[in-house]
Coordinates of C-alpha atoms and ligand atoms in Angstrom, one line a residue:
X1 CA -11.2 -1.3 28.8
X2 CA -9.6 1.5 30.8
X3 CA -8.2 2.2 34.1
X4 CA -8.7 5.2 36.4
X5 CA -4.9 5.9 36.4
X6 CA -4.5 6.0 32.6
X7 CA -4.1 9.3 30.7
X8 CA -7.3 10.1 28.9
X9 CA -6.1 9.1 25.5
X10 CA -4.7 5.7 26.4
X11 CA -8.1 3.9 26.3
X12 CA -8.6 5.3 22.8
X13 CA -5.4 4.0 21.3
X14 CA -5.4 1.2 18.9
X15 CA -1.9 -0.3 19.3
X16 CA -0.2 -1.9 16.3
X17 CA -0.3 -5.7 16.3
X18 CA 2.9 -7.2 15.0
X19 CA 3.2 -10.6 13.3
X20 CA 3.6 -13.4 15.7
X21 CA 7.2 -14.0 16.9
X22 CA 7.2 -17.6 18.0
X23 CA 10.0 -19.5 19.9
X24 CA 12.9 -20.0 17.6
X25 CA 13.1 -23.2 15.5
X26 CA 9.5 -24.3 15.7
X27 CA 8.2 -22.3 12.7
X28 CA 9.3 -21.0 9.4
X29 CA 8.5 -17.3 9.7
X30 CA 7.0 -15.9 6.6
X31 CA 4.8 -13.5 8.5
X32 CA 6.8 -10.3 9.3
X33 CA 8.7 -9.5 6.1
X34 CA 12.1 -10.0 7.8
X35 CA 15.0 -11.2 5.7
X36 CA 15.7 -14.9 5.8
X37 CA 19.4 -14.2 5.5
X38 CA 21.8 -13.2 8.2
X39 CA 23.2 -9.6 8.2
X40 CA 26.3 -8.8 6.2
X41 CA 29.4 -10.5 7.7
X42 CA 31.0 -7.0 7.7
X43 CA 28.1 -5.6 9.7
X44 CA 28.4 -8.5 12.1
X45 CA 32.2 -7.8 12.6
X46 CA 31.6 -4.1 13.1
X47 CA 28.9 -4.8 15.7
X48 CA 31.2 -7.2 17.5
X49 CA 33.9 -4.6 17.6
X50 CA 31.5 -2.0 18.9
X51 CA 30.5 -4.3 21.8
X52 CA 34.1 -4.3 22.9
X53 CA 34.7 -0.6 22.8
X54 CA 32.9 2.2 24.5
X55 CA 29.5 0.8 25.7
X56 CA 29.9 2.6 29.0
X57 CA 29.6 5.8 27.1
X58 CA 26.5 7.3 25.4
X59 CA 26.4 6.9 21.6
X60 CA 26.7 9.8 19.1
X61 CA 23.3 11.5 19.8
X62 CA 22.3 12.3 16.2
X63 CA 24.0 9.2 14.7
X64 CA 26.2 11.6 12.6
X65 CA 28.6 8.9 11.3
X66 CA 25.6 6.9 10.1
X67 CA 24.1 10.0 8.5
X68 CA 27.4 10.7 6.7
X69 CA 27.7 7.1 5.4
X70 CA 24.1 7.0 4.2
X71 CA 24.3 10.5 2.7
X72 CA 27.4 9.4 0.7
X73 CA 25.6 6.3 -0.5
X74 CA 22.6 8.3 -1.8
X75 CA 24.7 11.3 -2.9
X76 CA 22.8 13.8 -0.6
X77 CA 23.9 15.9 2.4
X78 CA 24.1 14.5 5.9
X79 CA 21.6 17.2 7.1
X80 CA 19.1 15.6 4.7
X81 CA 19.2 12.4 6.7
X82 CA 17.4 11.6 10.0
X83 CA 18.1 8.3 11.8
X84 CA 15.4 6.7 14.0
X85 CA 15.1 3.6 16.2
X86 CA 13.6 1.7 13.3
X87 CA 11.7 3.6 10.6
X88 CA 8.7 3.2 12.9
X89 CA 10.3 5.8 15.2
X90 CA 11.2 8.1 12.3
X91 CA 7.5 7.8 11.2
X92 CA 6.3 8.6 14.7
X93 CA 8.4 11.8 14.7
X94 CA 7.0 12.7 11.2
X95 CA 3.4 12.4 12.5
X96 CA 4.3 14.4 15.6
X97 CA 6.5 17.0 14.0
X98 CA 5.0 17.6 10.6
X99 CA 1.4 16.5 10.6
X100 CA -0.2 18.3 13.5
X101 CA -1.7 21.5 12.0
X102 CA -4.9 23.0 13.5
X103 CA -8.0 22.5 11.3
X104 CA -6.2 20.1 8.9
X105 CA -6.2 16.4 8.3
X106 CA -4.0 14.0 6.6
X107 CA -4.7 11.4 3.8
X108 CA -3.5 7.8 3.4
X109 CA -4.8 4.8 1.5
X110 CA -7.5 2.6 3.1
X111 CA -5.2 -0.4 2.7
X112 CA -1.7 0.4 3.8
X113 CA 0.8 0.1 6.7
X114 CA -1.4 -0.2 9.8
X115 CA 0.9 1.9 11.9
X116 CA -0.3 5.1 10.1
X117 CA -3.8 5.1 11.8
X118 CA -2.1 4.1 15.0
X119 CA 0.3 7.1 15.0
X120 CA -2.6 9.3 13.9
X121 CA -4.5 8.4 17.0
X122 CA -1.5 8.7 19.3
X123 CA -0.7 12.2 18.1
X124 CA -4.3 13.3 17.6
X125 CA -3.9 13.8 13.9
X126 CA -7.3 13.6 12.1
X127 CA -7.1 11.5 8.9
X128 CA -9.2 10.4 6.0
X129 CA -8.6 7.0 4.2
X130 CA -8.6 7.1 0.4
X131 CA -9.7 3.9 -1.2
X132 CA -7.2 2.1 -3.5
X133 CA -8.4 1.3 -7.0
X134 CA -10.1 -2.0 -7.5
X135 CA -6.9 -3.7 -8.7
X136 CA -5.2 -2.4 -5.4
X137 CA -3.1 0.1 -7.3
X138 CA -2.9 3.7 -5.9
X139 CA -5.1 6.0 -7.8
X140 CA -3.6 9.5 -7.6
X141 CA -6.8 11.4 -8.6
X142 CA -8.1 12.1 -5.0
X143 CA -4.6 13.1 -3.8
X144 CA -4.1 15.5 -6.8
X145 CA -7.5 17.1 -6.0
X146 CA -6.8 17.6 -2.3
X147 CA -6.8 21.2 -1.0
X148 CA -3.9 22.4 1.1
X149 CA -6.3 24.5 3.1
X150 CA -7.7 21.2 4.5
X151 CA -4.9 18.6 4.0
X152 CA -1.6 18.9 5.9
X153 CA 0.0 15.8 4.5
X154 CA -0.3 12.7 2.4
X155 CA 1.5 9.4 3.4
X156 CA 1.7 6.1 1.7
X157 CA 4.1 3.2 1.3
X158 CA 5.7 2.7 -2.1
X159 CA 5.7 -0.2 -2.9
X160 CA 2.6 -0.4 -0.8
X161 CA 2.1 -2.9 2.0
X162 CA 0.5 -5.3 2.4
X163 CA -0.5 -5.2 -1.3
X164 CA 3.1 -5.3 -2.7
X165 CA 2.1 -3.0 -5.6
X166 CA 4.5 -0.2 -6.7
X167 CA 3.8 3.3 -8.0
X168 CA 6.2 4.7 -10.6
X169 CA 8.5 7.6 -9.7
X170 CA 6.8 9.7 -12.5
X171 CA 3.6 9.5 -10.5
X172 CA 5.3 10.6 -7.3
X173 CA 6.8 13.6 -9.1
X174 CA 3.4 14.4 -10.6
X175 CA 1.9 14.5 -7.1
X176 CA 4.8 16.6 -5.8
X177 CA 4.3 19.1 -8.6
X178 CA 0.6 19.3 -8.0
X179 CA 0.8 19.7 -4.2
X180 CA 3.7 22.0 -3.3
X181 CA 1.9 23.0 0.0
X182 CA 1.2 19.5 1.3
X183 CA 3.9 17.3 3.0
X184 CA 4.3 14.2 0.9
X185 CA 5.7 11.2 2.8
X186 CA 6.8 8.1 0.8
X187 CA 7.5 5.1 3.0
X188 CA 10.0 3.0 1.0
X189 CA 10.4 0.1 3.5
X190 CA 10.4 -2.3 0.5
X191 CA 11.9 -0.2 -2.3
X192 CA 15.1 -2.3 -2.6
X193 CA 13.1 -5.3 -4.0
X194 CA 12.1 -3.7 -7.3
X195 CA 10.8 -0.2 -6.6
X196 CA 12.4 3.2 -7.6
X197 CA 13.5 5.4 -4.7
X198 CA 12.3 9.0 -4.6
X199 CA 15.4 10.2 -2.7
X200 CA 16.9 12.0 -5.7
X201 CA 13.7 14.2 -5.7
X202 CA 14.3 15.6 -2.3
X203 CA 16.7 18.2 -3.8
X204 CA 13.9 19.6 -5.9
X205 CA 10.9 19.3 -3.6
X206 CA 11.0 20.9 -0.1
X207 CA 7.8 19.1 0.9
X208 CA 9.1 15.5 0.3
X209 CA 10.0 13.1 3.0
X210 CA 11.2 9.6 2.1
X211 CA 11.3 6.8 4.8
X212 CA 13.6 3.8 4.6
X213 CA 14.7 0.9 6.9
X214 CA 17.4 -1.6 7.5
X215 CA 14.9 -4.1 8.7
X216 CA 14.0 -5.7 5.4
X217 CA 16.5 -5.5 2.5
X218 CA 19.5 -5.2 4.9
X219 CA 18.6 -8.1 7.3
X220 CA 18.9 -5.9 10.4
X221 CA 15.4 -5.9 11.9
X222 CA 17.0 -6.8 15.2
X223 CA 19.0 -3.7 15.6
X224 CA 16.2 -1.2 14.9
X225 CA 17.6 1.4 12.4
X226 CA 15.5 3.4 10.0
X227 CA 15.7 6.7 8.1
X228 CA 13.8 9.8 7.1
X229 CA 15.2 11.8 4.1
X230 CA 14.2 15.3 3.2
X231 CA 15.5 18.8 3.0
X232 CA 17.3 20.1 6.1
X233 CA 14.5 22.2 7.4
X234 CA 12.1 19.2 7.5
X235 CA 14.8 17.0 9.1
X236 CA 15.3 19.7 11.8
X237 CA 11.7 19.3 12.9
X238 CA 12.3 15.6 13.4
X239 CA 15.6 16.3 15.3
X240 CA 13.7 18.8 17.6
X241 CA 11.0 16.2 18.3
X242 CA 13.7 13.5 18.9
X243 CA 15.6 15.7 21.3
X244 CA 12.4 16.4 23.2
X245 CA 11.8 12.6 23.6
X246 CA 15.0 10.5 23.6
X247 CA 18.3 12.1 22.6
X248 CA 20.1 8.8 22.1
X249 CA 17.8 6.4 20.2
X250 CA 20.5 4.6 18.2
X251 CA 22.9 2.7 20.3
X252 CA 26.6 2.2 19.5
X253 CA 26.2 -1.3 18.2
X254 CA 23.4 -0.3 15.9
X255 CA 25.3 2.7 14.6
X256 CA 28.4 0.5 13.8
X257 CA 26.2 -2.2 12.1
X258 CA 24.3 0.4 10.0
X259 CA 27.5 2.0 8.7
X260 CA 29.1 -1.3 7.8
X261 CA 25.9 -2.6 6.2
X262 CA 25.9 0.4 3.7
X263 CA 29.6 -0.3 3.0
X264 CA 28.9 -3.9 2.0
X265 CA 27.2 -3.3 -1.3
X266 CA 28.2 -6.7 -2.7
X267 CA 26.3 -8.6 0.1
X268 CA 23.3 -6.3 -0.2
X269 CA 23.1 -6.9 -4.0
X270 CA 23.5 -10.6 -3.6
X271 CA 20.9 -11.2 -0.9
X272 CA 18.3 -8.9 -2.4
X273 CA 18.7 -10.7 -5.8
X274 CA 18.3 -14.1 -4.1
X275 CA 15.0 -12.8 -2.6
X276 CA 13.7 -11.4 -5.9
X277 CA 14.6 -14.7 -7.7
X278 CA 12.8 -16.8 -5.0
X279 CA 9.9 -14.4 -5.3
X280 CA 9.5 -15.1 -9.0
X281 CA 9.7 -18.8 -8.3
X282 CA 7.1 -18.6 -5.5
X283 CA 4.8 -16.5 -7.6
X284 CA 4.8 -18.9 -10.5
X285 CA 4.3 -21.9 -8.2
X286 CA 1.3 -20.5 -6.3
X287 CA -0.3 -19.4 -9.5
X288 CA 0.0 -23.0 -10.7
X289 CA -1.9 -23.9 -7.5
X290 CA -4.7 -21.6 -8.5
X291 CA -3.8 -18.5 -6.4
X292 CA -4.4 -15.0 -7.7
X293 CA -1.3 -12.9 -6.9
X294 CA -0.8 -9.2 -7.1
X295 CA 2.3 -7.9 -9.0
X296 CA 5.0 -7.7 -6.3
X297 CA 7.9 -5.2 -6.0
X298 CA 8.6 -6.3 -2.4
X299 CA 10.0 -9.2 -0.3
X300 CA 6.5 -10.6 0.0
X301 CA 3.5 -11.6 -2.1
X302 CA -0.1 -10.9 -1.6
X303 CA -2.4 -13.7 -2.8
X304 CA -5.8 -15.2 -2.6
X305 CA -7.4 -18.4 -3.6
X306 CA -10.8 -18.2 -5.4
X307 CA -12.0 -21.4 -3.7
X308 CA -10.5 -21.5 -0.3
X309 CA -10.9 -19.3 2.8
X310 CA -7.7 -17.3 3.6
X311 CA -8.0 -17.8 7.4
X312 CA -8.4 -21.5 6.9
X313 CA -5.4 -21.7 4.6
X314 CA -3.3 -19.8 7.2
X315 CA -4.4 -22.1 10.0
X316 CA -3.6 -25.2 7.8
X317 CA -0.1 -23.7 7.0
X318 CA 0.5 -23.3 10.7
X319 CA -0.1 -27.0 11.2
X320 CA 2.7 -27.4 8.7
X321 CA 4.9 -25.1 10.9
X322 CA 4.7 -22.2 8.4
X323 CA 3.5 -18.8 9.6
X324 CA 2.0 -16.3 7.1
X325 CA 0.1 -13.1 7.7
X326 CA -3.7 -12.8 7.4
X327 CA -5.5 -9.5 8.0
X328 CA -9.0 -9.9 9.1
X329 CA -10.1 -6.6 7.6
X330 CA -12.3 -5.9 4.6
X331 CA -11.6 -5.8 1.6
X332 CA -8.4 -7.9 2.1
X333 CA -9.8 -10.6 4.4
X334 CA -9.4 -13.2 1.7
X335 CA -5.8 -12.5 1.1
X336 CA -2.6 -13.8 2.6
X337 CA 0.7 -11.9 2.8
X338 CA 3.6 -14.3 2.5
X339 CA 7.2 -13.2 3.1
X340 CA 9.8 -14.5 0.7
X341 CA 12.1 -16.7 2.7
X342 CA 15.1 -18.7 1.5
X343 CA 14.5 -20.8 -1.7
X344 CA 14.1 -23.8 0.6
X345 CA 11.4 -22.0 2.7
X346 CA 9.6 -21.2 -0.6
X347 CA 9.7 -24.8 -1.7
X348 CA 8.4 -25.9 1.7
X349 CA 5.6 -23.5 1.4
X350 CA 4.7 -24.7 -2.1
X351 CA 4.7 -28.3 -0.9
X352 CA 2.6 -27.6 2.1
X353 CA 0.0 -25.6 0.0
X354 CA -0.1 -28.3 -2.6
X355 CA -0.8 -30.9 0.1
X356 CA -3.4 -28.8 1.8
X357 CA -5.3 -28.0 -1.4
X358 CA -5.1 -31.5 -2.9
X359 CA -6.2 -33.3 0.2
X360 CA -9.2 -31.1 0.6
X361 CA -8.2 -30.6 4.2
X362 CA -9.9 -27.2 4.2
Ligands
PLP1 C1 8.4 -2.9 8.1 C2 7.8 -1.6 7.8 C3 8.2 -0.4 8.5 C4 8.9 -0.5 9.8 O1 10.2 -0.8 9.7 P1 11.2 -0.7 11.0 O2 12.3 0.1 10.4 O3 11.5 -2.1 11.3 O4 10.5 0.1 12.1 C5 7.7 0.8 8.0 N1 6.9 0.9 7.0 C6 6.5 -0.2 6.3 C7 5.5 0.0 5.2 C8 6.9 -1.4 6.7 O5 6.4 -2.5 6.1

């Protein structure tokens, strides 16, 4: 698969494959870890207001008002915040701006966010995958033993995806202490559902980058806003890359929505609690149906059934108009990743699973 007009690298790329986005209404989407709840009403109002004022003009290039609002929220400085068009863009700039060192490679877990190998290919960053422990927890040993002569960076999601398992902040700090000459990137896309953020550690560790997003816990996947946090000199590398690529990645509507979302703490707390409560319900119910479920600190669960094939369960759920995510890759090919929807969505899922398993349809 290639074309004479393509740049050399294009045929080599392995583009990320997102979860299916079907036509609205036909399916209950439990396959992309989006929030089942609308964004904060205050964020909606702020975005409506932004639509009616100033769209003929370019937005604030470095999203400074957003950086100030988020810095205040986390009690850090605005120059310790970088805003990207989704955290995927912030991650891309991290790969491009911090990971490309001649003769060095990067490390990440063999089971993690599949955009990491994609970006590594795009930016020609050599990488090695480090196996997770048998229980899918992250074993620090190989990362603690890495040599900074060979390894430029370590990146992982915490809590990890698609496994949903979290690593304690004490372990992150242990790694930072052991590896002062390696960039450590902690992708906290799901941290608001029960993890502990490493943001307070950026003051102490000049090699730490933390990534967060508004796409999951703040119900704003549709406006594409994500962050990198770190000391100002690291953030400057990302700004330099951004301004060599697209100076205005966050539009005016997105900036207004992001600021208002951080100001509506009450709505944030309410919706994330509803999701965590539904998660506990769903976990208990699927266990009752015989599924094995990993401990989850995220807005999804990762589960397998000892008797039934995961791909077949996913196909049967699709017949019930429920979409879940199945990864065809070893050693997780018998697992399903199920996003926590509304309580009603979770109940629908339990009913469908119960019917599928009891009727022996698969
Ligand atoms: C969803 C997700 C992201 C991407 O989030 P966006 O801000 O929507 O680009 C990044 N990392 C992980 C681990 C995710 O699951």
